[in-house]
Structures are given as structure tokens and as C-alpha cells.
PDB file of C-alpha atoms in Angstrom:
ATOM      1  CA  ASP A1349      31.466 144.359 120.412  1.00  0.00           C
ATOM      2  CA  GLN A1350      28.083 145.973 120.739  1.00  0.00           C
ATOM      3  CA  GLN A1351      28.371 149.748 120.399  1.00  0.00           C
ATOM      4  CA  VAL A1352      24.749 150.559 121.208  1.00  0.00           C
ATOM      5  CA  LYS A1353      23.204 148.672 124.094  1.00  0.00           C
ATOM      6  CA  GLN A1354      19.603 148.386 125.202  1.00  0.00           C
ATOM      7  CA  ASN A1355      19.804 146.169 128.232  1.00  0.00           C
ATOM      8  CA  SER A1356      16.077 145.819 128.879  1.00  0.00           C
ATOM      9  CA  PRO A1357      14.461 143.454 126.365  1.00  0.00           C
ATOM     10  CA  SER A1358      10.987 144.402 127.546  1.00  0.00           C
ATOM     11  CA  LEU A1359       9.134 146.888 129.713  1.00  0.00           C
ATOM     12  CA  SER A1360       5.537 147.013 130.907  1.00  0.00           C
ATOM     13  CA  VAL A1361       3.938 150.305 131.905  1.00  0.00           C
ATOM     14  CA  GLN A1362       0.436 151.229 132.978  1.00  0.00           C
ATOM     15  CA  GLU A1363      -1.509 153.403 130.567  1.00  0.00           C
ATOM     16  CA  GLY A1364      -1.219 157.061 131.539  1.00  0.00           C
ATOM     17  CA  ARG A1365       2.072 156.601 133.400  1.00  0.00           C
ATOM     18  CA  ILE A1366       5.558 157.484 132.196  1.00  0.00           C
ATOM     19  CA  SER A1367       7.572 155.037 130.101  1.00  0.00           C
ATOM     20  CA  ILE A1368      11.355 155.314 130.328  1.00  0.00           C
ATOM     21  CA  LEU A1369      13.493 153.429 127.847  1.00  0.00           C
ATOM     22  CA  ASN A1370      17.245 153.392 128.293  1.00  0.00           C
ATOM     23  CA  CYS A1371      20.201 153.114 125.956  1.00  0.00           C
ATOM     24  CA  ASP A1372      23.964 153.070 126.514  1.00  0.00           C
ATOM     25  CA  TYR A1373      26.720 153.486 123.968  1.00  0.00           C
ATOM     26  CA  THR A1374      30.419 152.787 123.962  1.00  0.00           C
ATOM     27  CA  ASN A1375      31.731 154.706 120.947  1.00  0.00           C
ATOM     28  CA  SER A1376      32.736 158.229 122.000  1.00  0.00           C
ATOM     29  CA  MET A1377      32.697 159.307 118.331  1.00  0.00           C
ATOM     30  CA  PHE A1378      28.911 159.034 118.165  1.00  0.00           C
ATOM     31  CA  ASP A1379      27.436 162.508 117.918  1.00  0.00           C
ATOM     32  CA  TYR A1380      23.863 161.913 116.807  1.00  0.00           C
ATOM     33  CA  PHE A1381      21.333 159.679 118.500  1.00  0.00           C
ATOM     34  CA  LEU A1382      17.891 158.558 117.439  1.00  0.00           C
ATOM     35  CA  TRP A1383      14.940 156.527 118.558  1.00  0.00           C
ATOM     36  CA  TYR A1384      12.858 154.413 116.222  1.00  0.00           C
ATOM     37  CA  LYS A1385       9.559 152.678 116.828  1.00  0.00           C
ATOM     38  CA  LYS A1386       8.572 149.421 115.195  1.00  0.00           C
ATOM     39  CA  TYR A1387       5.239 147.655 114.973  1.00  0.00           C
ATOM     40  CA  PRO A1388       5.043 143.977 113.942  1.00  0.00           C
ATOM     41  CA  ALA A1389       5.300 143.333 110.197  1.00  0.00           C
ATOM     42  CA  GLU A1390       6.239 146.953 109.507  1.00  0.00           C
ATOM     43  CA  GLY A1391       9.499 148.779 109.001  1.00  0.00           C
ATOM     44  CA  PRO A1392      10.833 150.961 111.822  1.00  0.00           C
ATOM     45  CA  THR A1393       9.768 154.596 111.829  1.00  0.00           C
ATOM     46  CA  PHE A1394      11.735 157.544 113.107  1.00  0.00           C
ATOM     47  CA  LEU A1395      10.527 158.954 116.412  1.00  0.00           C
ATOM     48  CA  ILE A1396      12.921 161.549 117.791  1.00  0.00           C
ATOM     49  CA  SER A1397      16.609 162.446 117.679  1.00  0.00           C
ATOM     50  CA  ILE A1398      19.198 164.422 119.583  1.00  0.00           C
ATOM     51  CA  SER A1399      22.544 165.897 118.676  1.00  0.00           C
ATOM     52  CA  SER A1400      25.471 165.595 121.063  1.00  0.00           C
ATOM     53  CA  ILE A1401      25.519 169.368 121.504  1.00  0.00           C
ATOM     54  CA  LYS A1402      22.216 169.129 123.377  1.00  0.00           C
ATOM     55  CA  ASP A1403      21.172 167.266 126.479  1.00  0.00           C
ATOM     56  CA  LYS A1404      17.429 167.251 125.900  1.00  0.00           C
ATOM     57  CA  ASN A1405      15.023 167.256 122.982  1.00  0.00           C
ATOM     58  CA  GLU A1406      11.261 167.253 123.314  1.00  0.00           C
ATOM     59  CA  ASP A1407       8.535 166.486 120.799  1.00  0.00           C
ATOM     60  CA  GLY A1408       5.028 166.269 122.195  1.00  0.00           C
ATOM     61  CA  ARG A1409       4.793 163.290 124.542  1.00  0.00           C
ATOM     62  CA  PHE A1410       8.331 162.174 123.691  1.00  0.00           C
ATOM     63  CA  THR A1411      11.501 163.520 125.291  1.00  0.00           C
ATOM     64  CA  VAL A1412      15.021 162.234 124.786  1.00  0.00           C
ATOM     65  CA  PHE A1413      17.725 162.958 127.356  1.00  0.00           C
ATOM     66  CA  LEU A1414      21.434 162.621 126.638  1.00  0.00           C
ATOM     67  CA  ASN A1415      24.144 162.259 129.279  1.00  0.00           C
ATOM     68  CA  LYS A1416      27.410 162.350 127.356  1.00  0.00           C
ATOM     69  CA  SER A1417      29.666 161.802 130.349  1.00  0.00           C
ATOM     70  CA  ALA A1418      27.803 158.576 131.153  1.00  0.00           C
ATOM     71  CA  LYS A1419      27.350 157.664 127.474  1.00  0.00           C
ATOM     72  CA  HIS A1420      23.683 157.177 128.221  1.00  0.00           C
ATOM     73  CA  LEU A1421      20.435 158.311 126.690  1.00  0.00           C
ATOM     74  CA  SER A1422      16.845 157.733 127.594  1.00  0.00           C
ATOM     75  CA  LEU A1423      13.461 158.143 125.953  1.00  0.00           C
ATOM     76  CA  HIS A1424      10.568 159.327 128.101  1.00  0.00           C
ATOM     77  CA  ILE A1425       6.998 158.883 126.941  1.00  0.00           C
ATOM     78  CA  VAL A1426       4.378 160.645 128.988  1.00  0.00           C
ATOM     79  CA  PRO A1427       1.563 159.910 129.257  1.00  0.00           C
ATOM     80  CA  SER A1428       1.863 156.403 127.827  1.00  0.00           C
ATOM     81  CA  GLN A1429      -0.906 155.338 125.474  1.00  0.00           C
ATOM     82  CA  PRO A1430      -1.987 151.923 124.133  1.00  0.00           C
ATOM     83  CA  GLY A1431      -0.653 152.801 120.676  1.00  0.00           C
ATOM     84  CA  ASP A1432       2.806 153.175 122.179  1.00  0.00           C
ATOM     85  CA  SER A1433       3.068 149.398 122.532  1.00  0.00           C
ATOM     86  CA  ALA A1434       5.854 148.548 120.098  1.00  0.00           C
ATOM     87  CA  VAL A1435       9.555 147.768 119.913  1.00  0.00           C
ATOM     88  CA  TYR A1436      11.785 150.806 120.391  1.00  0.00           C
ATOM     89  CA  PHE A1437      15.260 150.923 118.913  1.00  0.00           C
ATOM     90  CA  CYS A1438      18.011 153.274 119.944  1.00  0.00           C
ATOM     91  CA  ALA A1439      20.474 154.192 117.157  1.00  0.00           C
ATOM     92  CA  ALA A1440      23.631 156.253 116.831  1.00  0.00           C
ATOM     93  CA  SER A1441      25.901 157.676 114.181  1.00  0.00           C
ATOM     94  CA  ALA A1442      29.193 159.550 113.957  1.00  0.00           C
ATOM     95  CA  ASN A1443      29.439 162.529 111.626  1.00  0.00           C
ATOM     96  CA  ARG A1444      32.522 161.256 109.948  1.00  0.00           C
ATOM     97  CA  ASP A1445      30.880 157.962 109.141  1.00  0.00           C
ATOM     98  CA  ASP A1446      27.676 157.069 107.338  1.00  0.00           C
ATOM     99  CA  LYS A1447      27.086 154.004 109.447  1.00  0.00           C
ATOM    100  CA  ILE A1448      24.006 154.083 111.626  1.00  0.00           C
ATOM    101  CA  ILE A1449      24.186 151.498 114.376  1.00  0.00           C
ATOM    102  CA  PHE A1450      21.153 150.164 116.215  1.00  0.00           C
ATOM    103  CA  GLY A1451      20.649 148.549 119.582  1.00  0.00           C
ATOM    104  CA  LYS A1452      18.764 145.306 120.086  1.00  0.00           C
ATOM    105  CA  GLY A1453      15.512 147.024 120.953  1.00  0.00           C
ATOM    106  CA  THR A1454      13.141 147.149 123.914  1.00  0.00           C
ATOM    107  CA  ARG A1455       9.602 145.861 123.640  1.00  0.00           C
ATOM    108  CA  LEU A1456       7.207 148.236 125.405  1.00  0.00           C
ATOM    109  CA  HIS A1457       3.845 146.932 126.614  1.00  0.00           C
ATOM    110  CA  ILE A1458       1.297 149.522 127.692  1.00  0.00           C
ATOM    111  CA  LEU A1459      -1.124 147.901 130.107  1.00  0.00           C
ATOM    112  CA  PRO A1460      -4.777 149.035 130.301  1.00  0.00           C
TER     113      PRO A1460
ATOM    114  CA  ASN B1112       4.071 158.502  97.636  1.00  0.00           C
ATOM    115  CA  ALA B1113       5.626 155.007  97.706  1.00  0.00           C
ATOM    116  CA  GLY B1114       8.734 155.852  99.795  1.00  0.00           C
ATOM    117  CA  VAL B1115      10.966 152.765 100.038  1.00  0.00           C
ATOM    118  CA  THR B1116       9.806 149.670  98.177  1.00  0.00           C
ATOM    119  CA  GLN B1117      11.304 146.227  98.704  1.00  0.00           C
ATOM    120  CA  THR B1118      10.740 143.106  96.622  1.00  0.00           C
ATOM    121  CA  PRO B1119      10.044 140.319  97.213  1.00  0.00           C
ATOM    122  CA  LYS B1120       8.235 140.508 100.542  1.00  0.00           C
ATOM    123  CA  PHE B1121       8.607 136.785 101.183  1.00  0.00           C
ATOM    124  CA  GLN B1122      11.033 134.202  99.792  1.00  0.00           C
ATOM    125  CA  VAL B1123      11.965 130.629 100.617  1.00  0.00           C
ATOM    126  CA  LEU B1124      15.300 129.336  99.376  1.00  0.00           C
ATOM    127  CA  LYS B1125      17.207 126.109  99.625  1.00  0.00           C
ATOM    128  CA  THR B1126      20.753 126.132 100.956  1.00  0.00           C
ATOM    129  CA  GLY B1127      23.155 127.100  98.190  1.00  0.00           C
ATOM    130  CA  GLN B1128      20.629 128.930  96.043  1.00  0.00           C
ATOM    131  CA  SER B1129      21.174 132.549  95.112  1.00  0.00           C
ATOM    132  CA  MET B1130      18.802 135.476  95.073  1.00  0.00           C
ATOM    133  CA  THR B1131      18.664 139.248  94.957  1.00  0.00           C
ATOM    134  CA  LEU B1132      16.575 141.512  97.149  1.00  0.00           C
ATOM    135  CA  GLN B1133      15.564 144.672  95.351  1.00  0.00           C
ATOM    136  CA  CYS B1134      15.086 148.069  96.921  1.00  0.00           C
ATOM    137  CA  ALA B1135      14.003 151.329  95.354  1.00  0.00           C
ATOM    138  CA  GLN B1136      13.273 154.744  96.844  1.00  0.00           C
ATOM    139  CA  ASP B1137      11.491 157.647  95.215  1.00  0.00           C
ATOM    140  CA  MET B1138      12.515 160.377  97.670  1.00  0.00           C
ATOM    141  CA  ASN B1139      15.753 161.403  95.916  1.00  0.00           C
ATOM    142  CA  HIS B1140      17.765 160.316  98.951  1.00  0.00           C
ATOM    143  CA  ASN B1141      21.530 160.011  98.715  1.00  0.00           C
ATOM    144  CA  SER B1142      22.171 157.277 101.265  1.00  0.00           C
ATOM    145  CA  MET B1143      20.763 153.766 101.252  1.00  0.00           C
ATOM    146  CA  TYR B1144      21.141 150.875 103.683  1.00  0.00           C
ATOM    147  CA  TRP B1145      20.476 147.189 104.131  1.00  0.00           C
ATOM    148  CA  TYR B1146      19.777 145.827 107.624  1.00  0.00           C
ATOM    149  CA  ARG B1147      18.782 142.434 108.892  1.00  0.00           C
ATOM    150  CA  GLN B1148      16.610 141.853 111.945  1.00  0.00           C
ATOM    151  CA  ASP B1149      16.894 138.675 113.958  1.00  0.00           C
ATOM    152  CA  PRO B1150      15.166 137.792 117.254  1.00  0.00           C
ATOM    153  CA  GLY B1151      17.169 139.165 120.172  1.00  0.00           C
ATOM    154  CA  MET B1152      19.717 140.784 117.865  1.00  0.00           C
ATOM    155  CA  GLY B1153      18.020 143.993 116.859  1.00  0.00           C
ATOM    156  CA  LEU B1154      18.834 145.617 113.542  1.00  0.00           C
ATOM    157  CA  ARG B1155      22.295 144.911 112.189  1.00  0.00           C
ATOM    158  CA  LEU B1156      23.792 146.836 109.299  1.00  0.00           C
ATOM    159  CA  ILE B1157      24.870 144.665 106.363  1.00  0.00           C
ATOM    160  CA  TYR B1158      25.983 147.219 103.762  1.00  0.00           C
ATOM    161  CA  TYR B1159      25.344 150.853 103.057  1.00  0.00           C
ATOM    162  CA  SER B1160      25.815 153.293 100.228  1.00  0.00           C
ATOM    163  CA  ALA B1161      26.503 156.913 101.062  1.00  0.00           C
ATOM    164  CA  SER B1162      25.984 158.008  97.478  1.00  0.00           C
ATOM    165  CA  GLU B1163      25.514 156.643  93.996  1.00  0.00           C
ATOM    166  CA  GLY B1164      28.569 154.651  93.002  1.00  0.00           C
ATOM    167  CA  THR B1165      29.837 153.929  96.517  1.00  0.00           C
ATOM    168  CA  THR B1166      29.202 151.027  98.862  1.00  0.00           C
ATOM    169  CA  ASP B1167      30.676 150.124 102.235  1.00  0.00           C
ATOM    170  CA  LYS B1168      30.538 147.185 104.601  1.00  0.00           C
ATOM    171  CA  GLY B1169      28.487 147.374 107.740  1.00  0.00           C
ATOM    172  CA  GLU B1170      28.540 145.159 110.810  1.00  0.00           C
ATOM    173  CA  VAL B1171      27.656 141.816 109.184  1.00  0.00           C
ATOM    174  CA  PRO B1172      28.645 141.880 105.467  1.00  0.00           C
ATOM    175  CA  ASN B1173      29.862 138.289 105.071  1.00  0.00           C
ATOM    176  CA  GLY B1174      27.819 136.252 102.591  1.00  0.00           C
ATOM    177  CA  TYR B1175      26.300 139.304 100.911  1.00  0.00           C
ATOM    178  CA  ASN B1176      27.036 141.587  97.989  1.00  0.00           C
ATOM    179  CA  VAL B1177      25.378 144.854  97.063  1.00  0.00           C
ATOM    180  CA  SER B1178      24.952 147.035  94.020  1.00  0.00           C
ATOM    181  CA  ARG B1179      23.979 150.691  93.976  1.00  0.00           C
ATOM    182  CA  LEU B1180      22.541 150.598  90.491  1.00  0.00           C
ATOM    183  CA  ASN B1181      21.614 154.281  90.432  1.00  0.00           C
ATOM    184  CA  LYS B1182      20.453 156.859  92.938  1.00  0.00           C
ATOM    185  CA  ARG B1183      17.084 155.138  93.372  1.00  0.00           C
ATOM    186  CA  GLU B1184      18.050 151.474  93.596  1.00  0.00           C
ATOM    187  CA  PHE B1185      20.180 149.436  96.004  1.00  0.00           C
ATOM    188  CA  SER B1186      20.112 145.652  95.701  1.00  0.00           C
ATOM    189  CA  LEU B1187      21.329 142.959  98.089  1.00  0.00           C
ATOM    190  CA  ARG B1188      22.530 139.643  96.705  1.00  0.00           C
ATOM    191  CA  LEU B1189      23.002 136.314  98.426  1.00  0.00           C
ATOM    192  CA  GLU B1190      25.288 134.255  96.190  1.00  0.00           C
ATOM    193  CA  SER B1191      24.979 130.970  98.097  1.00  0.00           C
ATOM    194  CA  ALA B1192      22.284 131.148 100.734  1.00  0.00           C
ATOM    195  CA  ALA B1193      22.830 129.555 104.151  1.00  0.00           C
ATOM    196  CA  PRO B1194      20.310 128.828 106.943  1.00  0.00           C
ATOM    197  CA  SER B1195      22.064 131.499 109.056  1.00  0.00           C
ATOM    198  CA  GLN B1196      20.795 134.057 106.545  1.00  0.00           C
ATOM    199  CA  THR B1197      17.198 133.342 107.471  1.00  0.00           C
ATOM    200  CA  SER B1198      16.049 136.748 108.617  1.00  0.00           C
ATOM    201  CA  VAL B1199      13.913 139.771 107.917  1.00  0.00           C
ATOM    202  CA  TYR B1200      15.754 142.225 105.700  1.00  0.00           C
ATOM    203  CA  PHE B1201      15.051 145.934 105.724  1.00  0.00           C
ATOM    204  CA  CYS B1202      16.146 148.468 103.175  1.00  0.00           C
ATOM    205  CA  ALA B1203      16.307 152.111 104.234  1.00  0.00           C
ATOM    206  CA  SER B1204      17.222 155.463 102.743  1.00  0.00           C
ATOM    207  CA  SER B1205      18.315 158.768 104.221  1.00  0.00           C
ATOM    208  CA  PRO B1206      18.240 162.263 102.747  1.00  0.00           C
ATOM    209  CA  THR B1207      21.363 163.553 104.484  1.00  0.00           C
ATOM    210  CA  ARG B1208      24.679 162.128 105.434  1.00  0.00           C
ATOM    211  CA  ALA B1209      24.965 160.591 108.874  1.00  0.00           C
ATOM    212  CA  THR B1210      22.068 162.366 110.566  1.00  0.00           C
ATOM    213  CA  GLY B1211      20.470 159.033 111.060  1.00  0.00           C
ATOM    214  CA  GLU B1212      16.908 159.756 110.017  1.00  0.00           C
ATOM    215  CA  LEU B1213      16.153 156.657 108.012  1.00  0.00           C
ATOM    216  CA  PHE B1214      13.073 155.804 106.020  1.00  0.00           C
ATOM    217  CA  PHE B1215      12.501 152.058 105.998  1.00  0.00           C
ATOM    218  CA  GLY B1216      10.760 149.702 103.653  1.00  0.00           C
ATOM    219  CA  GLU B1217       8.287 147.140 104.953  1.00  0.00           C
ATOM    220  CA  GLY B1218      10.838 144.345 105.028  1.00  0.00           C
ATOM    221  CA  SER B1219      11.525 141.107 103.165  1.00  0.00           C
ATOM    222  CA  ARG B1220      11.208 137.853 105.063  1.00  0.00           C
ATOM    223  CA  LEU B1221      13.716 135.291 103.821  1.00  0.00           C
ATOM    224  CA  THR B1222      13.784 131.650 104.890  1.00  0.00           C
ATOM    225  CA  VAL B1223      16.689 129.419 103.912  1.00  0.00           C
ATOM    226  CA  LEU B1224      16.040 125.703 104.334  1.00  0.00           C
TER     227      LEU B1224
END
């Protein structure tokens, strides 16, 4: 059973507009959520995270929103830039456990 | 600063052969992880090690063994490779327990014929 779900395999957004990537989770024990970015032939790199005690975390152009009641989080990128074209993975962990579980990823295409 | 180093970067095996993927980190991190990435499947956790001397199964441990040789090194062994193990393998390390900020290696592409 998939605990972290990214239901959109791909997303295309015009350069300069907002990109919104979504993630749902099923495990209510998850209390820390992260987004990773991956370019082809490279390892994923950490982008931004949020603890379950918050509902929003912002870092420059990147903002993550957490809705615990809906078990849903989203990553907003604004404005979108060509270098944002990559695969984005949502991940989650529970404090009692060292496992870090990833979703399947969403491929973001920024269109010129 | 090398970060997380994986070897080899590419490997082709025949079914039934064995091999070990090596991973080393120079950041003094406590936790280390092995993931595999397959098309449409995302990153799936194979094994992890929360600290030197401990290892635990992840989501897809069958067909693999691991060794946390010391704080720096965490190896992944395929005893009898199968075509289903064709994948890209990523090693990662984390400085703190369960906060999720992982530092990944560049990956090892394994093909099993």
C-alpha cells in the first residue's frame, strides 16, 4: 500500500507562472514532510521541508503547504523558471521511525 | 567535499551473479539508506541504517543484504541477481534521525541480463 502518493505523473507550466505540485499521504504517524528535486543522471537534492506543527513553510520561490486534516501537502513554485524543470519527489517520515518514504514523483516541465 | 560516493556507477550482471554496491559518506552522518528508482515507481527504500551497527528493512528488502561496515560505509549486496533488480540504486545519508533531509549519491545503474 502506497503511503505517499503523487497522483500527477507530469505537469507543464508556462515560465513565470505558478507551479503547484500535490502530494497525499495515508499514514497519520507521519510528522515531517519534504520535497526533493531530481535532474536526470543525478541524485535527488533536498528542496524544502515542513513539520506537522506548521501549515506553511516558505523559502524564496518555494512554499510548502500542509493540510493535516486532509493528509495533503503541496509545493508552490512562483515564479517558475526553466531550471525548475525536473522530477519532484514528496517524502515523509515519522519521528519514531527512521524510514523515509517517497512518492512516485511528478515531472515538471517549464514551457518557454 | 565529496559528500556521498557510490561505486560502481554502472554494472551489467548476468542472472545469478552476485555483486556489492559500495557507498561511503564523509559528512559524519549517523543514518544511511539504500533506495532503488524504477520508471513509474519513484524511490523505494530497500534498507536503512539508523546508526553504526544497526540495519533495518525498508519497503523492498527481498533479494538484498546490507552491511554497515562503520559510520562512513554502507554496502548493498545482491547474492543472486535477477532481472527484476535492474534499476538505478541510490545511497543516501542523513545527519539527524528521521528529519528526512537526505544527501544522495549520484546513483549506480545496474542491469541484470
